[in-house]
Amino acid sequence: MAWTESYHCDVCNSPRGDAEDWWLAWTDLTTPPEGTEQESLRITRWSHSLSHSADVKHLCGARCAQTFMDRWMLSEGARR
Ligand SMILES: [Zn+2]
């Protein structure tokens, strides 16, 4: 059975073409030397193996990566 991969940008929903340079983003936790752990945003260039990860976001370019970061910062800012 063929497995057809199709990615869509998690911000603008455009489909990914083969030659396009996309970005991946996800959050993990970082723990300051003093204090409690907090969420941090990670962005990296497209990696085929990372792109399968369940909680990773697919971003079609810098503009959508910035939009994603803006949204994340707003949600983090609301926690303080
Ligand atoms: Zn996009």
CSV table of C-alpha atoms and ligand atoms in Angstrom, one decimal:
chain,number,residue,atom,x,y,z
A,1,MET,CA,0.0,0.0,0.0
A,2,ALA,CA,1.5,3.3,-1.0
A,3,TRP,CA,2.0,5.9,1.7
A,4,THR,CA,1.3,9.3,0.2
A,5,GLU,CA,2.8,12.1,2.2
A,6,SER,CA,1.2,15.5,2.0
A,7,TYR,CA,2.2,18.4,4.2
A,8,HIS,CA,0.3,21.6,4.7
A,9,CYS,CA,1.6,24.7,6.4
A,10,ASP,CA,0.2,24.8,9.9
A,11,VAL,CA,-0.3,28.6,9.6
A,12,CYS,CA,-1.6,29.3,6.0
A,13,ASN,CA,-2.5,25.7,5.0
A,14,SER,CA,-0.7,25.8,1.6
A,15,PRO,CA,0.5,22.4,0.4
A,16,ARG,CA,4.2,21.7,0.3
A,17,GLY,CA,5.9,21.1,-3.1
A,18,ASP,CA,9.0,18.9,-3.3
A,19,ALA,CA,11.5,21.6,-3.9
A,20,GLU,CA,10.4,24.0,-1.3
A,21,ASP,CA,12.4,24.9,1.8
A,22,TRP,CA,10.1,24.6,4.7
A,23,TRP,CA,10.7,24.9,8.4
A,24,LEU,CA,9.7,22.9,11.4
A,25,ALA,CA,8.8,24.1,14.8
A,26,TRP,CA,7.8,22.6,18.1
A,27,THR,CA,7.9,23.4,21.8
A,28,ASP,CA,9.8,21.7,24.5
A,29,LEU,CA,10.7,22.5,28.1
A,30,THR,CA,13.7,24.3,29.5
A,31,THR,CA,14.5,24.6,33.1
A,32,PRO,CA,16.3,27.7,34.4
A,33,PRO,CA,19.0,27.1,37.1
A,34,GLU,CA,16.6,28.8,39.5
A,35,GLY,CA,12.9,28.4,39.0
A,36,THR,CA,10.5,26.1,37.4
A,37,GLU,CA,10.6,24.7,33.9
A,38,GLN,CA,9.1,26.7,31.1
A,39,GLU,CA,8.1,26.2,27.5
A,40,SER,CA,10.5,27.1,24.8
A,41,LEU,CA,10.0,27.3,21.0
A,42,ARG,CA,12.3,25.5,18.7
A,43,ILE,CA,12.6,26.1,15.0
A,44,THR,CA,14.8,24.2,12.6
A,45,ARG,CA,15.1,23.7,8.9
A,46,TRP,CA,13.1,21.0,7.2
A,47,SER,CA,14.2,17.5,8.1
A,48,HIS,CA,12.3,14.6,6.5
A,49,SER,CA,12.6,12.4,9.6
A,50,LEU,CA,11.6,15.1,12.0
A,51,SER,CA,8.7,16.1,9.9
A,52,HIS,CA,6.9,12.9,10.9
A,53,SER,CA,6.9,13.7,14.5
A,54,ALA,CA,3.3,14.1,15.9
A,55,ASP,CA,3.7,17.4,17.6
A,56,VAL,CA,5.9,19.2,15.1
A,57,LYS,CA,4.5,22.1,13.1
A,58,HIS,CA,5.2,22.5,9.4
A,59,LEU,CA,5.9,26.0,8.2
A,60,CYS,CA,6.1,27.1,4.6
A,61,GLY,CA,8.6,30.0,5.1
A,62,ALA,CA,9.9,32.8,7.3
A,63,ARG,CA,6.6,34.7,7.2
A,64,CYS,CA,4.6,31.8,8.6
A,65,ALA,CA,7.4,30.9,11.0
A,66,GLN,CA,7.1,34.5,12.4
A,67,THR,CA,3.3,34.2,12.6
A,68,PHE,CA,3.6,31.0,14.5
A,69,MET,CA,6.2,32.5,16.8
A,70,ASP,CA,3.9,35.6,17.4
A,71,ARG,CA,1.0,33.3,18.3
A,72,TRP,CA,3.2,31.2,20.6
A,73,MET,CA,4.6,34.4,22.3
A,74,LEU,CA,1.1,35.7,22.9
A,75,SER,CA,0.0,32.5,24.5
A,76,GLU,CA,3.1,32.3,26.6
A,77,GLY,CA,2.8,36.0,27.6
A,78,ALA,CA,-0.8,35.3,28.8
A,79,ARG,CA,0.6,32.8,31.3
A,80,ARG,CA,2.6,35.2,33.4
B,1,ZN,ZN,2.5,29.1,5.4
